[in-house]
Coordinates of C-alpha atoms and ligand atoms in Angstrom, one line a residue:
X1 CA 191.6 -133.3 -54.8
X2 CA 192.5 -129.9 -55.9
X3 CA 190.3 -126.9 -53.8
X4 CA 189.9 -123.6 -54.9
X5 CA 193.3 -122.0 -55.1
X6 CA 193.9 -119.0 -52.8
X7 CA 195.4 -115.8 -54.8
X8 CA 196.9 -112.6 -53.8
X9 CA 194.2 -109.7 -52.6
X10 CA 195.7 -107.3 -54.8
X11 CA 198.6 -106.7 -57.1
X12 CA 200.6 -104.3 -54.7
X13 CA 200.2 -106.8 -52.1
X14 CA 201.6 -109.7 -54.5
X15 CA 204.6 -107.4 -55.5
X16 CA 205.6 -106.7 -52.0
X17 CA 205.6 -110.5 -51.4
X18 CA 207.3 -111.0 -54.6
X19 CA 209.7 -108.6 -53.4
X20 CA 210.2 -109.3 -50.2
X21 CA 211.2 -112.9 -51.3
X22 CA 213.9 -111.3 -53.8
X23 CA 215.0 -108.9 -51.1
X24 CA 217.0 -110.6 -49.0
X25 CA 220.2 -111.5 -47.3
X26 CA 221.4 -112.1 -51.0
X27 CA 220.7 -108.4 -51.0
X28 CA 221.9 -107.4 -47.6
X29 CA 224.4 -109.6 -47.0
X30 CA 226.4 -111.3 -50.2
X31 CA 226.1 -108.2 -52.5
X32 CA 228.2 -106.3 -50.4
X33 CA 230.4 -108.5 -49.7
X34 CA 230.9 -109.9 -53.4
X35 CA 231.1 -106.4 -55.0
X36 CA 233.8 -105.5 -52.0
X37 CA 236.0 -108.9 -53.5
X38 CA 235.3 -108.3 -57.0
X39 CA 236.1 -104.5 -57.4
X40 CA 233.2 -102.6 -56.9
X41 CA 231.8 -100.6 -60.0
X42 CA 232.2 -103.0 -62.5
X43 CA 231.1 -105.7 -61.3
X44 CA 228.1 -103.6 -60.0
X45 CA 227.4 -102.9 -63.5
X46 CA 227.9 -106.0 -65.0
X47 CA 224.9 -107.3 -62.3
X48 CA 222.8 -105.0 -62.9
X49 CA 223.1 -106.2 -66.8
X50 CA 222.6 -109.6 -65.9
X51 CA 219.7 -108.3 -63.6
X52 CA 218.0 -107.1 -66.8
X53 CA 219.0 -109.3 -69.5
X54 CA 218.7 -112.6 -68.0
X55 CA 217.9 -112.6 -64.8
X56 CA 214.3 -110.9 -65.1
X57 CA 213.3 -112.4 -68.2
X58 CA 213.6 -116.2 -66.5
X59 CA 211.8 -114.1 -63.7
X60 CA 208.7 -113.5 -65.8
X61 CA 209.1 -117.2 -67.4
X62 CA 208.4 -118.7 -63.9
X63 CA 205.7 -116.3 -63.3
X64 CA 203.9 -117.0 -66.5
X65 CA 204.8 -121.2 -65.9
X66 CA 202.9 -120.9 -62.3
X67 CA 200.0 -118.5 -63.4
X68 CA 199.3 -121.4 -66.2
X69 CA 199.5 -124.3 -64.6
X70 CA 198.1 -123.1 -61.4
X71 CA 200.6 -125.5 -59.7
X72 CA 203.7 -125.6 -57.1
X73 CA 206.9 -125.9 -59.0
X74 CA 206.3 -129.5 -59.8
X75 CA 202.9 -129.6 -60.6
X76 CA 203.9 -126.9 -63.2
X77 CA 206.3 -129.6 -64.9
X78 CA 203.8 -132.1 -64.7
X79 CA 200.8 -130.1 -66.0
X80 CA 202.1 -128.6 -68.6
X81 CA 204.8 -131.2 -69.8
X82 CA 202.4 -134.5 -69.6
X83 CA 203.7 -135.8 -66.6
X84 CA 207.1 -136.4 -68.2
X85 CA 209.5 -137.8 -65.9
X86 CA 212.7 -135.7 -66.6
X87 CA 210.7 -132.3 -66.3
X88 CA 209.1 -133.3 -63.1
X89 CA 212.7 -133.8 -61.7
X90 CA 213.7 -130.3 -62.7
X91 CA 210.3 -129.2 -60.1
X92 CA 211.4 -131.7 -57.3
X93 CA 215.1 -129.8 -57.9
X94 CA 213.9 -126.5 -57.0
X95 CA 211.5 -127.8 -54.2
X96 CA 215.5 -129.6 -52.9
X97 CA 217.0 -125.9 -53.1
X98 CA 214.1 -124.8 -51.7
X99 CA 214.4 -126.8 -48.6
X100 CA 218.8 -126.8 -48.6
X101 CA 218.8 -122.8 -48.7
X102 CA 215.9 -122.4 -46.0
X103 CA 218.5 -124.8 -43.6
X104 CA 221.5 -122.1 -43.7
X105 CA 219.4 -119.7 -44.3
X106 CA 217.7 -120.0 -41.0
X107 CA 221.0 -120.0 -39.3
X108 CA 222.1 -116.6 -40.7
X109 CA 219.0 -114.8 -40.0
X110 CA 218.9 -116.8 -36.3
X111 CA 222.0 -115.5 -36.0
X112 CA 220.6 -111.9 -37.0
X113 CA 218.4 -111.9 -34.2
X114 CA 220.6 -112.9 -31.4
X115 CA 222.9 -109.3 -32.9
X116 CA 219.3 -107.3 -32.5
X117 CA 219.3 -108.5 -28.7
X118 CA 222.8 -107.6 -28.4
X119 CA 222.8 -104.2 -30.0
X120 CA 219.8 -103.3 -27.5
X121 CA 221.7 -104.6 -24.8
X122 CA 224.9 -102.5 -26.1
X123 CA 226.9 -105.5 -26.1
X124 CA 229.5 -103.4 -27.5
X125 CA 230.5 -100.7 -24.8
X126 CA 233.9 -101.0 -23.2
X127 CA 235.1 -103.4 -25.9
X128 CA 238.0 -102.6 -28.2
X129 CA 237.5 -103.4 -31.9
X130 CA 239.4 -107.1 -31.7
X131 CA 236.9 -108.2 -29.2
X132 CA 233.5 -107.0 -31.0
X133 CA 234.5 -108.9 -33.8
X134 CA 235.6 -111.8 -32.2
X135 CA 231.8 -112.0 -30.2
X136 CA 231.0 -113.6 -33.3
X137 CA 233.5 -116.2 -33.6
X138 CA 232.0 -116.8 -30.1
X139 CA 228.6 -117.5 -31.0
X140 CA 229.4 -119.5 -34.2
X141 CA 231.3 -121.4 -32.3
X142 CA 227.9 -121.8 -29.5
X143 CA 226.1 -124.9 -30.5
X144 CA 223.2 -123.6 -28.1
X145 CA 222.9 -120.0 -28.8
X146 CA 222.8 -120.8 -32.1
X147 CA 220.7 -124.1 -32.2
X148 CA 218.1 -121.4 -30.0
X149 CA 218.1 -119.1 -32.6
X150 CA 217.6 -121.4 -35.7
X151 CA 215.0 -122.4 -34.1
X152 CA 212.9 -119.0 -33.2
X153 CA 213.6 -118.0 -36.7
X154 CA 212.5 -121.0 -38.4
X155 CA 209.6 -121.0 -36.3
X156 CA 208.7 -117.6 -36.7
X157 CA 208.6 -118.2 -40.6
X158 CA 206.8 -121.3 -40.1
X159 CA 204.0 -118.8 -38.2
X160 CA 203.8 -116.8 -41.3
X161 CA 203.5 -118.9 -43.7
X162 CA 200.9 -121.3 -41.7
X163 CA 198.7 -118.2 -42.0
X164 CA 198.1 -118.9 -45.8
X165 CA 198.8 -116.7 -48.9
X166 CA 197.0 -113.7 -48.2
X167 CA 196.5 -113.6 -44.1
X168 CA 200.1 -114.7 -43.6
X169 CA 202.6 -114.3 -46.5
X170 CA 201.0 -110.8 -48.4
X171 CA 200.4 -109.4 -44.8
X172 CA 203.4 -109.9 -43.5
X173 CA 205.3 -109.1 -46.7
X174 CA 203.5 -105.7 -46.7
X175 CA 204.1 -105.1 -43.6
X176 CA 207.9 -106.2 -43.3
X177 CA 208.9 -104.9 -46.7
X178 CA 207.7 -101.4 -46.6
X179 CA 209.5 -101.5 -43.0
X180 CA 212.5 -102.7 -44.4
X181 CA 212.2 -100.0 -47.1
X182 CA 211.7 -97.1 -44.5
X183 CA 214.7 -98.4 -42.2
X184 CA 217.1 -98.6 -45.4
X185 CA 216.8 -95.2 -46.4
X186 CA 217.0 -93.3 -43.2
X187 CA 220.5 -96.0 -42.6
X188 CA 221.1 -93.8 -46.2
X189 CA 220.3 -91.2 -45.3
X190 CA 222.8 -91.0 -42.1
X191 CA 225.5 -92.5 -44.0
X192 CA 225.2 -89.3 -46.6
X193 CA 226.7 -87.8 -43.1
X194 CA 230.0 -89.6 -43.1
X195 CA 233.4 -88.6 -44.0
X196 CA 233.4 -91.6 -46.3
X197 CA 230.4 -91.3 -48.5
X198 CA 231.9 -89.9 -51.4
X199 CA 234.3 -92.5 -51.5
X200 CA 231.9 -95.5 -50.8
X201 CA 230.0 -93.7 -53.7
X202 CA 233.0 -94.1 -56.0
X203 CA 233.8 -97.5 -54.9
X204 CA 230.5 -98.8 -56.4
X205 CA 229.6 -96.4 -59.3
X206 CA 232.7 -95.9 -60.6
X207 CA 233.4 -98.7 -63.3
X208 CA 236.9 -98.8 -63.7
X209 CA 237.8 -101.3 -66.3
X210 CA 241.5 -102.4 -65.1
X211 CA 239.5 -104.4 -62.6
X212 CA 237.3 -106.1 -64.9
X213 CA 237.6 -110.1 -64.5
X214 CA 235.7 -112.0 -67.3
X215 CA 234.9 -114.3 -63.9
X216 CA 233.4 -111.8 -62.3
X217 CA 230.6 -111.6 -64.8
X218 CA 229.7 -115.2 -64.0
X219 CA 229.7 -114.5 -60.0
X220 CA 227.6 -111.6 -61.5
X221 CA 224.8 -113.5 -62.8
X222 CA 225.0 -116.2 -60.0
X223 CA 224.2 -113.5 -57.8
X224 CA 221.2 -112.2 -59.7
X225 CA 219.7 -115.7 -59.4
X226 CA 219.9 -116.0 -55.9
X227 CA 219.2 -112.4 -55.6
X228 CA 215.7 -112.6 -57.9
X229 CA 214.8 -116.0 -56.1
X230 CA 215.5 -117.7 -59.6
X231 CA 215.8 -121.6 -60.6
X232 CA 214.1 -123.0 -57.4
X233 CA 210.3 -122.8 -58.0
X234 CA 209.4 -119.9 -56.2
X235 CA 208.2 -117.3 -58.2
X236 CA 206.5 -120.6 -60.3
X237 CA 204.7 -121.2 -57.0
X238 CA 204.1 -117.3 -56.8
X239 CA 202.8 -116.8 -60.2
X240 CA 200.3 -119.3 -59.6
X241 CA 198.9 -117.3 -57.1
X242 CA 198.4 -114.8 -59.5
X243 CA 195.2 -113.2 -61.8
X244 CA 194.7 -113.4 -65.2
X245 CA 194.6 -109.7 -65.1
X246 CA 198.0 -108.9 -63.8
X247 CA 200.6 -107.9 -65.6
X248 CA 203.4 -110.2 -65.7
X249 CA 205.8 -108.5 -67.6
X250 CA 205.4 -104.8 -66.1
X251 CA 205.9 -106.7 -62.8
X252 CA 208.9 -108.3 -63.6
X253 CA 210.5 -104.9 -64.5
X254 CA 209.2 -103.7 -61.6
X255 CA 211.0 -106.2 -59.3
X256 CA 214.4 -106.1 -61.5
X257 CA 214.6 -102.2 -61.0
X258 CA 213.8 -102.6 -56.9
X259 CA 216.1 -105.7 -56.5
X260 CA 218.8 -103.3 -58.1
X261 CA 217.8 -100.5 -56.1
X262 CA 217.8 -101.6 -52.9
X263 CA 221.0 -103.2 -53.8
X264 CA 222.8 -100.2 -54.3
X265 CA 221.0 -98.7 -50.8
X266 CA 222.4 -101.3 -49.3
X267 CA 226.0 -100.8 -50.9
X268 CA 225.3 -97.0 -50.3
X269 CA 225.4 -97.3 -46.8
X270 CA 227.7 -100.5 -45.9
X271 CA 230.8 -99.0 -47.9
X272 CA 230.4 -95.5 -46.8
X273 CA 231.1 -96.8 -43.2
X274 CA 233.9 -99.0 -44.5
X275 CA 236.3 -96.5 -45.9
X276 CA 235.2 -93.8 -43.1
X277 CA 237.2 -95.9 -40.7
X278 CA 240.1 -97.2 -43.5
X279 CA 238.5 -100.9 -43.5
X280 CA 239.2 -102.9 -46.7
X281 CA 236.1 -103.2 -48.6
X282 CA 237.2 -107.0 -49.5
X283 CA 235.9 -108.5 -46.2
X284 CA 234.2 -111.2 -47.4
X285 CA 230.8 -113.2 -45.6
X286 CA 232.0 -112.5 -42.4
X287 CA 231.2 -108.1 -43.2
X288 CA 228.0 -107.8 -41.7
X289 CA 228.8 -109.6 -38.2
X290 CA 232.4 -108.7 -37.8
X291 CA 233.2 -105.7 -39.3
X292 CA 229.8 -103.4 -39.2
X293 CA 229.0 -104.0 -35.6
X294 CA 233.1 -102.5 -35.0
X295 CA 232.3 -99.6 -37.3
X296 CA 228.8 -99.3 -36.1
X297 CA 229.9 -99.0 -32.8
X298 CA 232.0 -96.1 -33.2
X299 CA 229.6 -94.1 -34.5
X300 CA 227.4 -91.7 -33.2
X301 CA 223.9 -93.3 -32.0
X302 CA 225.4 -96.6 -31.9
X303 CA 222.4 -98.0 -30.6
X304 CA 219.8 -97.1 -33.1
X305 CA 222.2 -98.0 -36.1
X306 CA 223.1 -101.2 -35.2
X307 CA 219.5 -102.1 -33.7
X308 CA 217.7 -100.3 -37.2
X309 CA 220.3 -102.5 -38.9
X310 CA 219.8 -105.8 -38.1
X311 CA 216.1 -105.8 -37.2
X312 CA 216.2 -104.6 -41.3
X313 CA 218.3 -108.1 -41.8
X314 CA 215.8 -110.3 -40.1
X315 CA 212.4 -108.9 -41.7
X316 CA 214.7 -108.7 -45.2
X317 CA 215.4 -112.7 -44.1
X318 CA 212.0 -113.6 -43.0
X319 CA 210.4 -112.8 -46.0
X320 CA 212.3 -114.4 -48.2
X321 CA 212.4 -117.6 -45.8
X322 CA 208.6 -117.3 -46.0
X323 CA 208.4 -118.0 -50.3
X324 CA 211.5 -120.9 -49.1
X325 CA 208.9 -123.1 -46.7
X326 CA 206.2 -121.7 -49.0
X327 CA 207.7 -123.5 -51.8
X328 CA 208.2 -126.8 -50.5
X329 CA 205.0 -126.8 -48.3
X330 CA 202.8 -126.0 -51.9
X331 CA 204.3 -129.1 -53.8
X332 CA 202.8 -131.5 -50.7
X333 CA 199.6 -130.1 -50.7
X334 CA 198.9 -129.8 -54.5
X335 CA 200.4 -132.9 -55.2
X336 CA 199.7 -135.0 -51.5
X337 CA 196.7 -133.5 -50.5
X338 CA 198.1 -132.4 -47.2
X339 CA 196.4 -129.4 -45.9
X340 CA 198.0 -126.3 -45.6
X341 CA 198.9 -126.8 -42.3
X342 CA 200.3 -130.1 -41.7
X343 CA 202.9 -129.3 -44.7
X344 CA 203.9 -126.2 -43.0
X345 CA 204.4 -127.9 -40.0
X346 CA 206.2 -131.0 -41.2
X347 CA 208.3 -128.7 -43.7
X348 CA 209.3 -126.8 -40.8
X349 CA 210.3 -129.3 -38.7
X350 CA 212.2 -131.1 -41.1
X351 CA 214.2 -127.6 -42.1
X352 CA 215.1 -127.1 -38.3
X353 CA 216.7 -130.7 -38.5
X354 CA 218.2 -130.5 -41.5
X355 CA 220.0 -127.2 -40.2
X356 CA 221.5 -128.3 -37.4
X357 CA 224.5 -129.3 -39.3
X358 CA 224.6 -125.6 -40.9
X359 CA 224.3 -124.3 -37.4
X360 CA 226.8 -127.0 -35.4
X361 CA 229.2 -126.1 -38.5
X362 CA 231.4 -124.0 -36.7
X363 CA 232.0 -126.1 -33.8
X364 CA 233.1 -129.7 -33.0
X365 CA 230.1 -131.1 -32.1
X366 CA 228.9 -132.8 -35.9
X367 CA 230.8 -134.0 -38.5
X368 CA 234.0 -132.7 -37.0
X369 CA 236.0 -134.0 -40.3
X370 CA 233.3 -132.6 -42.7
X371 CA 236.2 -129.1 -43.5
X372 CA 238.8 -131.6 -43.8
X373 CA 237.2 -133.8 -46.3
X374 CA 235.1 -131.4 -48.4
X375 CA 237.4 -128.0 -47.9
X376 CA 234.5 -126.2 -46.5
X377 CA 232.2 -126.0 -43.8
X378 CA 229.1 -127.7 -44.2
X379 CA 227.4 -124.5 -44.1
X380 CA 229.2 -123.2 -46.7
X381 CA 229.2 -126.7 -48.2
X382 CA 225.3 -126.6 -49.1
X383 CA 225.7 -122.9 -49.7
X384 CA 228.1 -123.6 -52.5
X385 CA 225.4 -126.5 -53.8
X386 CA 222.9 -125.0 -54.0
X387 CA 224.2 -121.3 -55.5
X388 CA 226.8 -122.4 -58.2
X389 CA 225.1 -125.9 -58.9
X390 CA 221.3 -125.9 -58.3
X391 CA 220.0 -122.9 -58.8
X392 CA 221.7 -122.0 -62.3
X393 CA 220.4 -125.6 -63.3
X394 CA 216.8 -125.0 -62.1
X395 CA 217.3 -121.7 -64.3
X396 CA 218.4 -123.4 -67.2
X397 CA 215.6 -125.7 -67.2
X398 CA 213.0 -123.2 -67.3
X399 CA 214.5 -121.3 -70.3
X400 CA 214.9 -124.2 -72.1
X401 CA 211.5 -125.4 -71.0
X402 CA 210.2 -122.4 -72.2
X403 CA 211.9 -121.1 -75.3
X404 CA 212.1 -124.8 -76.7
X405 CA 209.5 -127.3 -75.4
X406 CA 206.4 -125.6 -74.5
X407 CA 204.1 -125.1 -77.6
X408 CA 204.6 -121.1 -78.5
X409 CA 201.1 -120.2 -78.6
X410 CA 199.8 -121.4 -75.3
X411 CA 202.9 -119.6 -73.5
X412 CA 202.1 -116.2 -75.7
X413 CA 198.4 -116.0 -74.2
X414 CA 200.2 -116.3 -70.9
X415 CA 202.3 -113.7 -71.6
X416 CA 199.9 -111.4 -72.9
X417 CA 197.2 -111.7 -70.7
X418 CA 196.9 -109.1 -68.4
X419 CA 199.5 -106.9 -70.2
X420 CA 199.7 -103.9 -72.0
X421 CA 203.8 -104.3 -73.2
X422 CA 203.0 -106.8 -75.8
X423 CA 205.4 -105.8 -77.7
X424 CA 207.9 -107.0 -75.1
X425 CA 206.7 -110.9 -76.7
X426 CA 209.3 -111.0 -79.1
X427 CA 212.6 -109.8 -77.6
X428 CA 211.8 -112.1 -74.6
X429 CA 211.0 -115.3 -76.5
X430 CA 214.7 -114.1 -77.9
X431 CA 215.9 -113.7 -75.0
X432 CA 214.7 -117.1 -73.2
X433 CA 215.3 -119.0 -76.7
X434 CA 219.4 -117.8 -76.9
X435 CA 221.0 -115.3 -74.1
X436 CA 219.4 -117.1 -71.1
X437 CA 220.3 -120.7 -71.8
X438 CA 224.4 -120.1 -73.3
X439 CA 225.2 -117.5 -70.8
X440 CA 223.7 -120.4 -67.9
X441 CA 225.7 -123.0 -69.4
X442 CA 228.8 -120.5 -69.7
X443 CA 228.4 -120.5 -65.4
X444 CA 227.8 -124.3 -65.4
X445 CA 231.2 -124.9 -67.7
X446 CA 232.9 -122.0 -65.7
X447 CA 232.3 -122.8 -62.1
X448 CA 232.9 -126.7 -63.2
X449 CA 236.7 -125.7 -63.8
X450 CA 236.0 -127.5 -67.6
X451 CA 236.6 -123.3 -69.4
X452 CA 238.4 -120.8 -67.9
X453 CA 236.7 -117.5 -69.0
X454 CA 239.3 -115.4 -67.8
X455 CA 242.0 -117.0 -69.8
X456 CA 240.1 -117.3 -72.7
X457 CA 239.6 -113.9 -72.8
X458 CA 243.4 -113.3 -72.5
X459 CA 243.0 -111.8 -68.9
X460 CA 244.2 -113.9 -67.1
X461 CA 247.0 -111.1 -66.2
X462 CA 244.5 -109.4 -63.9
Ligands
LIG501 N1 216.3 -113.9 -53.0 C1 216.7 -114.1 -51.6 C2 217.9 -113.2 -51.2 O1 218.3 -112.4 -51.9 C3 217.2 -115.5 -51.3 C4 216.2 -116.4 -51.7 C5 216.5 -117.3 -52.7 C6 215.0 -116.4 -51.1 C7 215.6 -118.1 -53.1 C8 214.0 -117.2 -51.5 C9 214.3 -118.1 -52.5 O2 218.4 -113.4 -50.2

């Protein structure tokens, strides 16, 4: 039943696609956003050591899983743990995240394109601040607008990915990534102009301890899950596109350092135009649609920041949606039969429905009691599943999986094949054995309410 498994053309092109799937609006949009609430340089600091320590060596674990077993996330489980039940579950639970993030997800990045259309068509002029914010409250609030949207963008993906591994997903990804790359730094490079660079600079280099938060730490390492594409079976399905003569370890170090880079671009140009105009950098989600297009209106070449801007949200967004549908699409036809094509479409399809709760969230339309029952929107309700529940469980799993069940030797050839850091073997098996697993259960216990780190740690003063 299986055919011949397509694989990346060549290793740059597989990092760009593994990239672009880590680059996203976890980058572009929640970093910001999250450092701005929880203090700026410390917290920066403290996710760029959970970037490193945990966060990339479960990164190579999935890669080394997939490249194995030469299977979507479930097939991993099943090929290499004998088809036992509870490991096959922990595969169908990152194909579910898979499919919940790709619903809001869509939304988001739907909602990014409708902001390119309006910052070509200067939907800004002759509006005072109050009312270029509140545009968005208007088109949340738009079941059509934003049903239309959620629908170009999922389709779009669906287009990409229908195109197969290397004519769709490492074309695009190439192509989209090292546009994203180019439109980041000249954003940079213009807000190295502003008044308020040296300040934004300070705000997230400078670690000041007073505003450390023992919570913060575990928001810190929630983030560089999402952020890496961790704990839902994508970079398993990735890695099992990969050769036996690429270097799994060297490219996991090489997609921690450029998650973190391009994280601090991004926070090297959003704050910068924060404190040039005296906003607070504590915005929260609502800082790329309410507050930039304000700021980026009132600056000079208004037109060619905001369009650069968000056209860099939606290719940062579409590849990552491409690994999402990727994901789920590979489980159907490795373990279904389905061609490529056919999953696509039906995943597709299904996504789009399964949005249009996401997208009707902020009107009255669906679900009107939903806030009122659950606190949150359902947007936010699946956001909040799937990021402090699903995706630090799907990471847990594979660390135990493979620092506890998986016979030593057989991951070890993994590992080394391909690789000249073998002596990166030991401190990794270390790592995914001890740090990975207690400081995941340390989320799991924290964001469950059952410890309270920052008491514990007698800072609860802060
Ligand atoms: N890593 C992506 C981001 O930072 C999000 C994502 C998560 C994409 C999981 C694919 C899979 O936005």
């Amino acid at each position: 039943m299986h055919k011949q498994r397509e694989h990346w053309s060549s290793h740059l092109g597989f990092i760009l696609a593994a990239a672009g799937s880590a680059i996203g609006l976890g980058t572009l949009w929640k970093f910001p956003y999250v450092t701005g609430q929880n203090g700026g340089g410390i917290f920066v600091l403290i996710y760029i050591f959970c970037t490193f320590f945990i966060g990339v060596p479960v990164f190579i674990a999935e890669l080394v899983l997939g490249r194995k077993a030469q299977r979507g996330a479930v097939g991993v489980f099943a090929n290499l743990a004998n088809d036992s039940a509870i490991w096959k579950t922990a595969g169908w639970l990152g194909v579910a995240s898979s499919f919940l993030i790709m619903s809001f997800y869509s939304v988001l990045a739907g909602w990014g394109l409708n902001y390119v259309l309006m910052s070509l068509s200067q939907f800004y002029k002759n509006l005072s601040s109050q009312e270029i914010s509140g545009v968005f409250d208007l088109l949340a609030s738009s079941a059509d607008i934003t049903l239309f949207w959620h629908l170009i963008f999922t389709t779009l993906t669906a287009a990409v990915v229908y195109r197969g591994v290397r004519q769709g997903i490492e074309y695009w990804s190439r192509f989209m990534t090292s546009g994203l790359l180019i439109i980041l730094i000249s954003l940079c490079l213009y807000a190295m102009t502003l008044e308020g660079f040296k300040e934004g600079l300070h705000f997230i280099f400078y670690p000041d301890p007073a505003r450390f938060k023992p919570s913060a730490a575990i928001e810190a390492l929630g983030l560089s899950f999402f952020t890496l594409s961790l704990g839902q079976g994508i970079m398993l399905t990735y890695g099992s596109y990969m050769r036996k003569s690429d270097d799994i370890p060297k490219t996991g170090l090489i997609i921690g350092l450029m998650i973190v880079l391009i994280s601090l671009l991004a926070g090297m140009m959003i704050f910068p135009i924060i404190f040039t105009f005296g906003f607070a950098p504590e915005a929260g989600p609502g800082l790329v649609f309410k507050t930039l297009p304000v700021l980026f209106s009132k600056l000079p070449g208004a037109l060619f920041i905001s369009t650069g801007f968000f056209i860099l949200f939606v290719f940062t967004a579409l590849t990552s949606a491409v690994a999402l549908i990727e994901v789920v699409a590979a489980n159907f036809t490795d373990l279904l039969g389905w061609s490529r094509h056919r999953a696509v479409i039906i995943v597709a399809i299904s996504c789009f429905i399964f949005g249009i709760p996401s997208a009707l969230s902020h009107t009255n339309l669906l679900f009107p009691n939903w806030p009122a029952i659950y606190g949150k929107t359902f947007f936010a309700t699946i956001d909040d599943l799937v990021s402090l529940w699903l995706l630090p469980i799907g990471g847990l799993m594979v660390s135990i999986f493979t620092g506890w069940v998986l016979d030593k030797q057989i991951i070890r050839e993994e590992f080394n094949s391909g690789t000249r850091l073998r002596w990166l073997w030991q401190p990794w098996m270390f790592f995914m054995r001890w740090i990975a697993p207690v400081a995941i259960i340390a989320i799991i216990l924290q964001q469950s309410g059952l410890i309270d780190i920052n008491a514990w740690l007698g800072s609860s003063q802060l």
